[in-house]
Coordinates of C-alpha atoms in Angstrom, one line a residue:
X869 CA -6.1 -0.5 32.6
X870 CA -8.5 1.2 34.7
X871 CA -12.3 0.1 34.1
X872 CA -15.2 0.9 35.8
X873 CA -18.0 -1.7 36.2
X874 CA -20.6 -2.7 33.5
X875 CA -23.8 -4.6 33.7
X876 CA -24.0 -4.8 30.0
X877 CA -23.0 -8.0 28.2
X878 CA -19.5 -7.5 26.9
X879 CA -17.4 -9.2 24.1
X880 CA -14.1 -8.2 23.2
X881 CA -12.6 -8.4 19.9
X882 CA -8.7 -9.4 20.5
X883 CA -6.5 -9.2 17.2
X884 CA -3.2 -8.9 16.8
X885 CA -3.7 -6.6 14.2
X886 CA -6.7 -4.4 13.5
X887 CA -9.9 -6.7 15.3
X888 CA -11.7 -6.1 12.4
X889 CA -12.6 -10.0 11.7
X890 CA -13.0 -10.3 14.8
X891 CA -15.8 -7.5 15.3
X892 CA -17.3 -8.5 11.9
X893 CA -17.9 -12.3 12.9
X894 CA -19.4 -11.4 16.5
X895 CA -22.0 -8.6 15.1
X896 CA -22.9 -11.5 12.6
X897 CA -23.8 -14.1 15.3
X898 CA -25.1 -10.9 17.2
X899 CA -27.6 -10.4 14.3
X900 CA -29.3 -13.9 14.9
X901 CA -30.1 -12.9 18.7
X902 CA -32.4 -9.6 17.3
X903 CA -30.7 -8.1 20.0
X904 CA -28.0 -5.0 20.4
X905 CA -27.7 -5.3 24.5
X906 CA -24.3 -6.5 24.0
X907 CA -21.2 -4.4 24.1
X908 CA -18.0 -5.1 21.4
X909 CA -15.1 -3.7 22.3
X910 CA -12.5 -4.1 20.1
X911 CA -8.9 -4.2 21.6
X912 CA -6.2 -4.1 18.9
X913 CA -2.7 -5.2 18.1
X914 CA -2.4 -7.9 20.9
X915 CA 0.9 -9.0 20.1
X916 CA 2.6 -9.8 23.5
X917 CA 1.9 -12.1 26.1
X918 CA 1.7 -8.8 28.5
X919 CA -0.8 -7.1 26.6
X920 CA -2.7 -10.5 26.9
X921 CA -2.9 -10.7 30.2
X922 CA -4.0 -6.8 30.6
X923 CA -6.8 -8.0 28.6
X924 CA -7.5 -10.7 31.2
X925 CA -7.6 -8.2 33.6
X926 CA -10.0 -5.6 31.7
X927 CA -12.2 -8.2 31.2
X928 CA -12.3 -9.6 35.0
X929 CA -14.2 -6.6 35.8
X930 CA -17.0 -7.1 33.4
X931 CA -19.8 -9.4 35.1
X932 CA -20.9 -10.9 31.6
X933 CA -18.1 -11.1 29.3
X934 CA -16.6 -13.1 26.1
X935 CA -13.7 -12.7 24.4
X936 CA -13.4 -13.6 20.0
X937 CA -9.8 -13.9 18.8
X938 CA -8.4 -13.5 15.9
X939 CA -4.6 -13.9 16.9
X940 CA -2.0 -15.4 14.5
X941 CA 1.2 -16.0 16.9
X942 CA 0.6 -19.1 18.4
X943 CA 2.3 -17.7 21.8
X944 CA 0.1 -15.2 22.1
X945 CA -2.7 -17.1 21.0
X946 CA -2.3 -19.8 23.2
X947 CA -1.2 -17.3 26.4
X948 CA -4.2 -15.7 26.1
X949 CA -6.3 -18.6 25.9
X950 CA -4.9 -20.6 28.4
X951 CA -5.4 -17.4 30.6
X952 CA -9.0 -17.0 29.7
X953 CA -10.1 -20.6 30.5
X954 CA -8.2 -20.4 33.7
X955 CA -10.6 -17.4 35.2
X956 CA -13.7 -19.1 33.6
X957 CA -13.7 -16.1 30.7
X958 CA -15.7 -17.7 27.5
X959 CA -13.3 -17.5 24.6
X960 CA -13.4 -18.1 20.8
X961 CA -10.5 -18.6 19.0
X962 CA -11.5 -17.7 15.2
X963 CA -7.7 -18.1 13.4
X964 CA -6.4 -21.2 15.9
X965 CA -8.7 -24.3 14.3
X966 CA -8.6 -22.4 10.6
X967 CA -5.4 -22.4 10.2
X968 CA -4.7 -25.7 11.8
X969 CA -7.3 -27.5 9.5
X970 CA -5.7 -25.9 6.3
X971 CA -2.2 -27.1 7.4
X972 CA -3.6 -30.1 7.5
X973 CA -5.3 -30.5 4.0
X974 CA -2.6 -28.6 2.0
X975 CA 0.5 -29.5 3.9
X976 CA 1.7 -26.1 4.3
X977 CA 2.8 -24.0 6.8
X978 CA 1.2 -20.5 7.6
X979 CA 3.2 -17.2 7.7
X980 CA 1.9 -16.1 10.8
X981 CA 2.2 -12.2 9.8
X982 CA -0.7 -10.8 11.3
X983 CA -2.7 -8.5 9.5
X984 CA -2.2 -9.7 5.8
X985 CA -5.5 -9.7 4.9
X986 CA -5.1 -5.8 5.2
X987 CA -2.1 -6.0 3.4
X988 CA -3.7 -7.7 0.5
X989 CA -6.9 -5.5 0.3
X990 CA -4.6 -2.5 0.4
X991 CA -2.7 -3.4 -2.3
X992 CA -5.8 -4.7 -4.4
X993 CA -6.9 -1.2 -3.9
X994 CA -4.1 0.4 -5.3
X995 CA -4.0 -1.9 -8.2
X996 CA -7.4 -0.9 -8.8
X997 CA -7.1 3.2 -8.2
X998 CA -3.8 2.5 -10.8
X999 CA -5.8 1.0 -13.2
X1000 CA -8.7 3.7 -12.9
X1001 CA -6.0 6.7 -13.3
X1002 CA -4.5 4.9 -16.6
X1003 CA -8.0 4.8 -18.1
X1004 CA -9.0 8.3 -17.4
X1005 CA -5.5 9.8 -18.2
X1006 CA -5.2 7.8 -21.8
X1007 CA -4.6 9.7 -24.4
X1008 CA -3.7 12.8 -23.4
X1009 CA -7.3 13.0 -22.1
X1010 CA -6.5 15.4 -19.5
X1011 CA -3.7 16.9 -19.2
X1012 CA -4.6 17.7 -15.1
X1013 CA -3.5 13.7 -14.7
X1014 CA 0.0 14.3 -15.5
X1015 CA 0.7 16.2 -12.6
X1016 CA -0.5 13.0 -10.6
X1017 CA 1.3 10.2 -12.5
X1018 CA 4.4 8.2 -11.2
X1019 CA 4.7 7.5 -15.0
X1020 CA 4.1 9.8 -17.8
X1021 CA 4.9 7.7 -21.4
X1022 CA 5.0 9.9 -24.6
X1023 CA 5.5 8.9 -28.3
X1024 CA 3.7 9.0 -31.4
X1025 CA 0.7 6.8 -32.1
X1026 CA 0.8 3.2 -31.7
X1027 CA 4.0 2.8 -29.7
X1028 CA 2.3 0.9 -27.2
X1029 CA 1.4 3.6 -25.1
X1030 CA -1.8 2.6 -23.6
X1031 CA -1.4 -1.4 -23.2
X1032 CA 2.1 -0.5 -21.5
X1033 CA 0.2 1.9 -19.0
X1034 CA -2.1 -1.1 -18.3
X1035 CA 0.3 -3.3 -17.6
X1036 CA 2.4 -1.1 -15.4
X1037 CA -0.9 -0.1 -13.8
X1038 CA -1.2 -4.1 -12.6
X1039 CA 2.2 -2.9 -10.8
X1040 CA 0.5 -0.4 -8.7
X1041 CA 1.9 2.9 -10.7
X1042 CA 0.1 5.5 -12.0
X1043 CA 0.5 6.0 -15.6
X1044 CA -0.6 8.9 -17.8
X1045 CA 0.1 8.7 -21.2
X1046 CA -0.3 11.3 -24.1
X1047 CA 0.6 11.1 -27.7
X1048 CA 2.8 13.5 -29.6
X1049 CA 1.2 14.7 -32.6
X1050 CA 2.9 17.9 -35.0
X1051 CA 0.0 19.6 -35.4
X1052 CA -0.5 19.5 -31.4
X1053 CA 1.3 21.3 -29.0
X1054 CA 2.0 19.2 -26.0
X1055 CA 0.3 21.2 -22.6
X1056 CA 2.8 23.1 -20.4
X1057 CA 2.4 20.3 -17.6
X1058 CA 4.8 18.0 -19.8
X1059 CA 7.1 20.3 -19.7
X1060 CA 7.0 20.8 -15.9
X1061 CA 7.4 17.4 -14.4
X1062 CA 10.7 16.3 -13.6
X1063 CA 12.2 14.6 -16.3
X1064 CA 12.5 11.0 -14.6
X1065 CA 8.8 10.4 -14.1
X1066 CA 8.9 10.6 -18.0
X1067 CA 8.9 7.9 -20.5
X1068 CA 10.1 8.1 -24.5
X1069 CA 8.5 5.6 -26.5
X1070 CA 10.7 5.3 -29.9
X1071 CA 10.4 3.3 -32.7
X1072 CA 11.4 2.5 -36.2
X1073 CA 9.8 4.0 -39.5
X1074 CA 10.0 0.6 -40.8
X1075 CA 8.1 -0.8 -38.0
X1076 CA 5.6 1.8 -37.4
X1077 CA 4.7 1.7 -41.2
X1078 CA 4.1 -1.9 -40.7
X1079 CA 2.1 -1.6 -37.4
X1080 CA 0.1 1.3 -39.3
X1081 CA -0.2 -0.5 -42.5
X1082 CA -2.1 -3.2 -40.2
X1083 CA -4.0 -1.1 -38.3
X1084 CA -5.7 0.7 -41.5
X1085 CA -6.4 -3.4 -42.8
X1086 CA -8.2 -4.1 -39.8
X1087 CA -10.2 -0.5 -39.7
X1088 CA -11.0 -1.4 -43.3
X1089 CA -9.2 1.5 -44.5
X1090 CA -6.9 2.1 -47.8
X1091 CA -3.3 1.4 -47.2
X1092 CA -2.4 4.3 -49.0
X1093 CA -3.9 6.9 -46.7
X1094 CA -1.0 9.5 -45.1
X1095 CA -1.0 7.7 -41.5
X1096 CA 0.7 5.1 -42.7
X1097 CA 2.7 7.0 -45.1
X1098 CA 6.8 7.1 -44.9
X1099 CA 6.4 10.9 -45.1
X1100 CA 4.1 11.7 -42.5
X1101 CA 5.9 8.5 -40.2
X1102 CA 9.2 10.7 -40.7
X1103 CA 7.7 13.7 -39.8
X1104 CA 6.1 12.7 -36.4
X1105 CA 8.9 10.6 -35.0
X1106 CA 11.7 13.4 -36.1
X1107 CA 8.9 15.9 -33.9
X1108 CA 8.3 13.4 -31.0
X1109 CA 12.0 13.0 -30.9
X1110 CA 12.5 16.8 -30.3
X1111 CA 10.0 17.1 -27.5
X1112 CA 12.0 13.9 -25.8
X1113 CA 15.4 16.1 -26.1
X1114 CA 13.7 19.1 -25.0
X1115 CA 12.2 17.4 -22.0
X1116 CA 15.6 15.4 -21.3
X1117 CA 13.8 12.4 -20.3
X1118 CA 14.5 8.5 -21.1
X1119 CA 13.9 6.6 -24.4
X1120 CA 12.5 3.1 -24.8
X1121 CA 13.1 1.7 -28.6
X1122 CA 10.0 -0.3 -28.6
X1123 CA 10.6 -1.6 -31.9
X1124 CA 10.2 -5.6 -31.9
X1125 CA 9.6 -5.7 -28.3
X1126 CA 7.0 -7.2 -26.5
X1127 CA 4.8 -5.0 -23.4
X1128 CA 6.2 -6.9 -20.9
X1129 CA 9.6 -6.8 -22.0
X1130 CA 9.1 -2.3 -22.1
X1131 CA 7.4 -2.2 -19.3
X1132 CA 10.2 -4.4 -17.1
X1133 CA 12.5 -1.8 -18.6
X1134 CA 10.8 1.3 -17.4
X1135 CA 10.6 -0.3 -14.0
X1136 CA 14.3 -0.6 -13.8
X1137 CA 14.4 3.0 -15.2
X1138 CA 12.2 4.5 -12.7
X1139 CA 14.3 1.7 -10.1
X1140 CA 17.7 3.5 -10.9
X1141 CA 16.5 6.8 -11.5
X1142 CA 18.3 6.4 -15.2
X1143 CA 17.5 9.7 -16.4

């Protein structure tokens, strides 16, 4: 590395993944100086005892310099501060004492993968992006979503639709969901998507009477209106039944099964492309 001379106070931020920790931690303690005369420059990916030592060498040519870790391999970690010490370079080893003290009180050993706090706020994020998209596509709310989803699931009313989008949001997929009503026509987009990101829902008359026959006791309702009724049942399962032929896509009988138990099978569905 080629660097020219600097006057100005320097720390560098050595990770051996992003250096954002490390960065973070120094403009904290920077804050209680009131003072912005001093210079981070954060130097990624440090994962080899050469890149270490060209480190060492950048920062020999700053008069005034520190250097704040955040390195998980312990070769590297100790390389470079063994190196630092020896040319009178201030270093702070953020991870090194942190991990040793929590080995200590829970007996466990760490991974040493660095950059898994990333990993984990990445994939919180997408957890939380997948549950966002299952809320705004329920329902056939708009049909734009379907385009979008990994999942689409489609069946008549109370098949579990929108609990099993939830849960399979949890899993990081995208899951629209829309109902299939006689009286509706179903948008083009359905009929568009390849038919292995679609999802039947099936079920019983028996059992959807029963579900519906609960549904209207706990909405206060008479038992006798037609959404319960054996009739009207027959009608919209024999029509959701011929938009899942047209479509060509997989069915899920979710009659007596729990969501987790549908939602493990659609995963191995969408795992072995079973369409």
């Amino acid at each position: 590395m080629i660097v020219e001379k600097n006057t100005t106070p320097v720390v560098f931020a050595v990770s051996d993944s992003i250096g954002e920790t490390a960065e973070l931690v120094t403009r904290a303690a920077m804050i209680q100086f009131n003072s912005g005369h001093v210079e981070i420059r954060r130097i990624p990916y440090v994962t080899d005892e050469e890149y270490a030592r060209e480190v060492i060498e950048e920062a020999k040519e700053v008069e005034n310099c520190a250097i704040v870790c955040t390195i998980i391999l312990p070769e590297v970690r100790h390389y470079i501060i063994n190196l630092a010490r020896e040319n009178n370079i201030p270093i702070v080893d953020l991870m090194g004492p942190m991990m040793d003290t929590l080995s200590k009180i829970t007996d466990l050993k760490p991974k040493l993968e660095p950059g898994l706090v990333h990993k984990i706020d990445e994939d919180y994020f997408r957890k939380m992006e997948a549950i966002e998209f299952a809320v705004k596509y329920d329902d056939g709310k708009d049909p734009r979503g379907l385009s979008r989803a990994d999942v689409v699931l489609i069946g008549v009313s109370r098949t579990s639709k929108t609990p099993l989008a939830l849960y399979l949001a949890h899993k990081r997929l995208k899951v629209a969901n829309l109902p299939l009503v006689p009286e509706v026509t179903p948008p083009d987009e359905l009929f568009e998507l390849p038919p292995r990101t679609v999802i039947g829902l099936t079920i019983t008359p028996e059992k959807l009477n029963e579900i519906r026959q609960e549904r209207l006791k706990a909405l206060g309702l008479s038992s006798d209106a037609s959404y319960a009724s054996p009739e009207r049942i027959q009608k919209e399962i024999e029509y959701a039944e011929t938009i899942m032929k047209k479509i060509g896509c997989p069915r899920i009988d979710v009659s007596n099964k729990a969501v987790e138990e549908i939602a493990t099978r659609i995963l191995e569905i969408i795992r072995k492309g079973e369409f």
